[in-house]
Tab-separated table of C-alpha atoms in Angstrom:
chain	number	residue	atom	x	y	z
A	1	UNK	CA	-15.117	3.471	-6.042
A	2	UNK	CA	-12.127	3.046	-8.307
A	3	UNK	CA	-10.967	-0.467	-9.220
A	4	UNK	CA	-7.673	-1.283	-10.295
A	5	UNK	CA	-6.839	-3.885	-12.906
A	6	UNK	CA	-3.361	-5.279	-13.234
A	7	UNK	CA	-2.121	-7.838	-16.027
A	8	UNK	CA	-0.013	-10.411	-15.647
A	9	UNK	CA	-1.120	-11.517	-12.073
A	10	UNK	CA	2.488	-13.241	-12.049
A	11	UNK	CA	5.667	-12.931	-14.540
A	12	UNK	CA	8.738	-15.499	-14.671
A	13	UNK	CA	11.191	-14.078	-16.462
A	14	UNK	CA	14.963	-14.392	-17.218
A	15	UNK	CA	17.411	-12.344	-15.988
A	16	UNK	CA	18.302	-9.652	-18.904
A	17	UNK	CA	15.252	-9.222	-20.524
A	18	UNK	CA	12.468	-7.360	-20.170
A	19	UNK	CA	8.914	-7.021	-19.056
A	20	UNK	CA	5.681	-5.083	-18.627
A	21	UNK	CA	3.168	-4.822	-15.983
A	22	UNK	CA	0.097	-2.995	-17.053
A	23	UNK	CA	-2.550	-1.003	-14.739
A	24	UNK	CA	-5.957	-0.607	-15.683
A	25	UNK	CA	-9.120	1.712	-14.129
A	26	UNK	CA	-12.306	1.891	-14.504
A	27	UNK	CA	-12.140	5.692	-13.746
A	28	UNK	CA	-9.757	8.668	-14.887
A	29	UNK	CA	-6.705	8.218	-12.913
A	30	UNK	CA	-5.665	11.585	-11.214
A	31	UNK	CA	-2.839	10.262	-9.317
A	32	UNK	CA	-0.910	6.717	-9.947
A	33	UNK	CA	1.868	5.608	-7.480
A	34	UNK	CA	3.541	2.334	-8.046
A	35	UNK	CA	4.702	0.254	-5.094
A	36	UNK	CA	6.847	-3.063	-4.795
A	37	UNK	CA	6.393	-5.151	-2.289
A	38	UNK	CA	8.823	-8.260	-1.259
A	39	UNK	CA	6.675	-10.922	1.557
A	40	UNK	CA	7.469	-9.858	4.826
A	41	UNK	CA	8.268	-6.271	4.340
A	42	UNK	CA	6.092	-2.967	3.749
A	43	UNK	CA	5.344	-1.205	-0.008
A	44	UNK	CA	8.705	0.770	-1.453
A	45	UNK	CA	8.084	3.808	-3.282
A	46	UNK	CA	9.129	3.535	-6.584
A	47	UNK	CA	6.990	6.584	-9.066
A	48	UNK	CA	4.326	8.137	-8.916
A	49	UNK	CA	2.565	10.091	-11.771
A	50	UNK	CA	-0.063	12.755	-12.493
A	51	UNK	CA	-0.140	14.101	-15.933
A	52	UNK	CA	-1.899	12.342	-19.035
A	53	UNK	CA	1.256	11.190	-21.267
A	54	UNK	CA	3.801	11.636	-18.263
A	55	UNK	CA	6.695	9.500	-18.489
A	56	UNK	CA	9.111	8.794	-15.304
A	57	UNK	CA	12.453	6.448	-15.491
A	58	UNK	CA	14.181	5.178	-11.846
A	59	UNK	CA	17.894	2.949	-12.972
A	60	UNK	CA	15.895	0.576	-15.289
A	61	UNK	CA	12.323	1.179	-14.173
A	62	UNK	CA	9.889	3.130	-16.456
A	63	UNK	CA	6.392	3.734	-15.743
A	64	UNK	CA	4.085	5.722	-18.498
A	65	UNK	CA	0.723	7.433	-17.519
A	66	UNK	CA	-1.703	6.888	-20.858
A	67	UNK	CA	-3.107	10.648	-22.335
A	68	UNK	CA	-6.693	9.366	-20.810
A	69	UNK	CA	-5.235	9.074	-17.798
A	70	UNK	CA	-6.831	5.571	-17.238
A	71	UNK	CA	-3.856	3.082	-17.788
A	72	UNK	CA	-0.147	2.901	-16.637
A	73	UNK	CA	2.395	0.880	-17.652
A	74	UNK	CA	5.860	-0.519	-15.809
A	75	UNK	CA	8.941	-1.508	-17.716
A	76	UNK	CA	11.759	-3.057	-16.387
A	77	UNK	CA	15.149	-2.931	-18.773
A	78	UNK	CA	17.167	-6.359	-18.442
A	79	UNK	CA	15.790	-7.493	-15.218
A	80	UNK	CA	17.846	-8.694	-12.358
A	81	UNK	CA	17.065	-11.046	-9.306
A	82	UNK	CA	16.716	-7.811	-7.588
A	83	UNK	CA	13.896	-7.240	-9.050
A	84	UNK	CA	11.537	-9.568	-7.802
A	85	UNK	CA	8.399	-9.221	-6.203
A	86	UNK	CA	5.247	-8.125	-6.076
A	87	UNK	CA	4.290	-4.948	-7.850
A	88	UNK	CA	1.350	-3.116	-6.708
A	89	UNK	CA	-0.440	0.611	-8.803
A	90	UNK	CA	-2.427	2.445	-6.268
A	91	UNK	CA	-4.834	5.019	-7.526
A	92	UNK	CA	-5.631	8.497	-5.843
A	93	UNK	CA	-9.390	8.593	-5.154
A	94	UNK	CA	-9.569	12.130	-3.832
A	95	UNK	CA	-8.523	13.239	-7.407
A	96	UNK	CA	-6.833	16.241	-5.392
A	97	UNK	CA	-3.583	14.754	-5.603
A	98	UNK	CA	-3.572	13.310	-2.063
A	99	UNK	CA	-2.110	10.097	-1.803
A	100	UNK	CA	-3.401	9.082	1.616
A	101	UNK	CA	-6.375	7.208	0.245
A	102	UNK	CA	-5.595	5.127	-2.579
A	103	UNK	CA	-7.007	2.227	-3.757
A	104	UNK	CA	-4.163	-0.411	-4.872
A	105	UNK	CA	-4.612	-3.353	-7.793
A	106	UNK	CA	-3.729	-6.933	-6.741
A	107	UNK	CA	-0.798	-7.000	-7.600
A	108	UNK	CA	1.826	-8.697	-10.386
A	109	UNK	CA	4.233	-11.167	-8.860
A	110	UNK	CA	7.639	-10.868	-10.410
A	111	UNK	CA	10.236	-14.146	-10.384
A	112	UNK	CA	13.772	-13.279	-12.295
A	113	UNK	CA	15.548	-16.470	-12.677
A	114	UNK	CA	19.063	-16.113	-12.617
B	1	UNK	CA	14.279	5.113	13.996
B	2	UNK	CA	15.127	5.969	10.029
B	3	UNK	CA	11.741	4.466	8.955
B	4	UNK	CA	8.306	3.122	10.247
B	5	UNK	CA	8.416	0.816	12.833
B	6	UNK	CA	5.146	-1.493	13.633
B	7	UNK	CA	5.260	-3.582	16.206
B	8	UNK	CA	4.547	-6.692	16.885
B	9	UNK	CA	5.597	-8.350	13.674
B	10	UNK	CA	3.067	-11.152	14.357
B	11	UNK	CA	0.482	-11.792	16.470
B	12	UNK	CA	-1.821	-14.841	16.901
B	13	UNK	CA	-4.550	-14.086	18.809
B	14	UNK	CA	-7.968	-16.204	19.977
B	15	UNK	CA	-11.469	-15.134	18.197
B	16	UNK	CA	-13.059	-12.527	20.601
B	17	UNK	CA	-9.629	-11.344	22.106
B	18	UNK	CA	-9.012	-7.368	22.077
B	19	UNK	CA	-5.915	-6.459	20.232
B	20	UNK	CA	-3.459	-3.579	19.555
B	21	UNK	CA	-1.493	-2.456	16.566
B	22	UNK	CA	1.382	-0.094	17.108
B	23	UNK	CA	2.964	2.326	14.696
B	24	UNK	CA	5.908	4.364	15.168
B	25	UNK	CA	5.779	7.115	12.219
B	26	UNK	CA	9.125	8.402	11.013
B	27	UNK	CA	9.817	11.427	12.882
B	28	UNK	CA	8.135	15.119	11.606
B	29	UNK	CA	5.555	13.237	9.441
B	30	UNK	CA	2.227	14.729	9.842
B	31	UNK	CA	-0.097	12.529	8.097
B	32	UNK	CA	-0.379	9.002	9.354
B	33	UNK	CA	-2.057	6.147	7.754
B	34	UNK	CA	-3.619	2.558	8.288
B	35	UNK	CA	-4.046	-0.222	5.303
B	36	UNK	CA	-5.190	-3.778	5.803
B	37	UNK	CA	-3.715	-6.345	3.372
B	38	UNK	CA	-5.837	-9.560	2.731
B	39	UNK	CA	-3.367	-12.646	0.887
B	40	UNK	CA	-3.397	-12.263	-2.630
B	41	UNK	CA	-4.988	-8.715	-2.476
B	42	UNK	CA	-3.693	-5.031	-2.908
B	43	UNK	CA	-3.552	-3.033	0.627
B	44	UNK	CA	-7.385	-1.667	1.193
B	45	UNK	CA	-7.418	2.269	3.177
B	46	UNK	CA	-8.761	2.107	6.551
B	47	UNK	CA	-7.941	5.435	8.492
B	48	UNK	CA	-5.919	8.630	7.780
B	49	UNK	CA	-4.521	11.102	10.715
B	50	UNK	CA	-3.317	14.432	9.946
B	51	UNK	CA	-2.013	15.583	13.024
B	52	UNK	CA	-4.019	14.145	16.184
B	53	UNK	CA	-7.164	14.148	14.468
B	54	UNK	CA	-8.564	11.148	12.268
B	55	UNK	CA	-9.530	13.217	9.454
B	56	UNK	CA	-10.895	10.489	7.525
B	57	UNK	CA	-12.036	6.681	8.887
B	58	UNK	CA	-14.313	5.720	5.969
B	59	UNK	CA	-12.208	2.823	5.458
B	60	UNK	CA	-12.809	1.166	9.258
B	61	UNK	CA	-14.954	-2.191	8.176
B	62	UNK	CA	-17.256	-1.879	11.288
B	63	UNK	CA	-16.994	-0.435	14.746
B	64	UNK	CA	-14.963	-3.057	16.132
B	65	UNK	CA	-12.211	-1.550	14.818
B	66	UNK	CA	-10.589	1.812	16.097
B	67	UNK	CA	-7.425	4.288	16.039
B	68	UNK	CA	-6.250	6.721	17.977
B	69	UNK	CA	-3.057	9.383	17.791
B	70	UNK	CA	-3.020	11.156	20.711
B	71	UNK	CA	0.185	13.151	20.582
B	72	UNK	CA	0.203	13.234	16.743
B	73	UNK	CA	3.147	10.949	16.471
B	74	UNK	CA	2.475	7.124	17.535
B	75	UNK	CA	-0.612	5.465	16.371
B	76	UNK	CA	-2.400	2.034	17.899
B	77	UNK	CA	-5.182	-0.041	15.769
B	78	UNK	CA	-6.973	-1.123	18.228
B	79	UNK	CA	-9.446	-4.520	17.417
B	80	UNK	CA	-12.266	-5.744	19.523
B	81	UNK	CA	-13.470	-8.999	19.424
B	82	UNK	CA	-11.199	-10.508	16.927
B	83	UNK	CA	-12.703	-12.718	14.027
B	84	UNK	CA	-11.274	-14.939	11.869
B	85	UNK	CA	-12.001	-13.005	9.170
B	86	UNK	CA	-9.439	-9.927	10.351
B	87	UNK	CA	-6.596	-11.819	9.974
B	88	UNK	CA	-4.344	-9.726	7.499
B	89	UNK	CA	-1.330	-8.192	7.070
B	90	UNK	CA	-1.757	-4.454	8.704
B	91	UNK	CA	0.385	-1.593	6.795
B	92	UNK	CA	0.807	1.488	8.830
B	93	UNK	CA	2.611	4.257	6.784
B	94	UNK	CA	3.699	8.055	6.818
B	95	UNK	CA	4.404	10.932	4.714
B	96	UNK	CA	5.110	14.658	5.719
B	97	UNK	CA	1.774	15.738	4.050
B	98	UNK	CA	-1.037	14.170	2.382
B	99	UNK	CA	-0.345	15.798	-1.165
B	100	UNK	CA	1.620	14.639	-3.663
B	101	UNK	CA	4.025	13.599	-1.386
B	102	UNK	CA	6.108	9.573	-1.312
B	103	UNK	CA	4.220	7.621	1.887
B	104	UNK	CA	6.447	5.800	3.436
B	105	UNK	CA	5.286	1.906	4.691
B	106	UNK	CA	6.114	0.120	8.030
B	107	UNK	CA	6.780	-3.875	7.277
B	108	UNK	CA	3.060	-4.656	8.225
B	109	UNK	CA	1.516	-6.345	11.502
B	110	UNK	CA	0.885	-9.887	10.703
B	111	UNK	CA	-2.443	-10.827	12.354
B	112	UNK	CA	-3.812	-14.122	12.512
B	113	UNK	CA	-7.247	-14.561	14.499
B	114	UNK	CA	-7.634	-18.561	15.016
């Protein structure tokens, strides 16, 4: 099965600058969805990619799908408190562009200090 | 209700007690799924519906567990003889297909076995 790397484990940052959470596999990544998740709630939706190179921007969120397909980065633009969390990739493993089996990284906790 | 509902919230429960997850899917959404979230660890796939049917439950960890969907809407997890070691946070979530479509999550089922 697929296994998800993601680097930092945890980020403490200051509010207005900005960071990068990487994604790694082991295998070619057909379909890459990237979640937050804040303790005590469920995932929120934030991208989700497909194509080698693909590029997708949300307010000040970017994620980038590699051209192997087999790494995907998240940028956040002059983070805010709001931002914090935990970030989690999750990897199709159909390859058919399902999403309802995916296997998810650890995740990379976020702190923004005001 | 405008998103998933899962009910209870929390539940502590003795080793060897039976117990039941509920999920309330957001309303038209076809495809139903079940994560378990260990601390520190990504969600891990357990069982998708489409419909009424469990179209795939390779993700069940033995047959202790189960899930059913009767009318194709509200799902239960159902747990038999509870051990320590299925204490997790359990993440229903929906999406109005299984293809490249956004799933949507519930908050999670906080289950602690002592």
């Amino acid at each position: 099965s697929q296994e998800l790397e993601q680097s930092p484990q945890s980020l403490i940052v200051q509010e207005g600058k900005n960071l990068t959470i990487n994604c790694t596999s082991s295998k070619t990544l057909y379909g890459l969805y990237w979640y937050k998740q804040k303790y005590g709630e469920g995932l929120i939706f934030l991208m989700m990619l497909q194509k080698g190179g693909e590029e997708k921007s949300h307010e000040k969120i970017t994620a980038k799908l590699d051209e192997k397909k087999q790494q995907s980065s998240l940028h956040i633009t002059a983070s805010q408190p709001s931002h914090a969390g935990i970030y989690l990739c999750g990897a199709d493993e159909e390859g058919g562009g399902s999403n309802y089996k995916l296997t998810f990284g650890k995740g990379t906790l976020l702190t923004v200090n005001p | 209700g405008a998103g998933v509902s899962q009910t209870p919230s929390n539940k502590v429960t003795e080793k060897g007690k039976y117990v039941e997850l509920r999920c309330d899917p957001i309303s038209g959404h076809t495809a139903l799924y079940w994560y378990r979230q260990s601390l520190g660890q990504g969600p891990e796939f357990l069982i998708y519906f489409q419909g009424t049917g469990a179209a795939d439950d390779s993700g069940l960890p033995n047959d202790r567990f189960f899930a059913v969907r009767p009318e194709g809407s509200v799902s239960t997890l159902k747990i038999q003889r509870t051990e320590r070691g299925d204490s997790a946070v359990y993440l229903c979530a929906s999406s109005l297909s299984s293809a490249n479509t956004e799933a949507f999550f519930g908050q999670g089922t906080r289950l602690t076995v002592v």
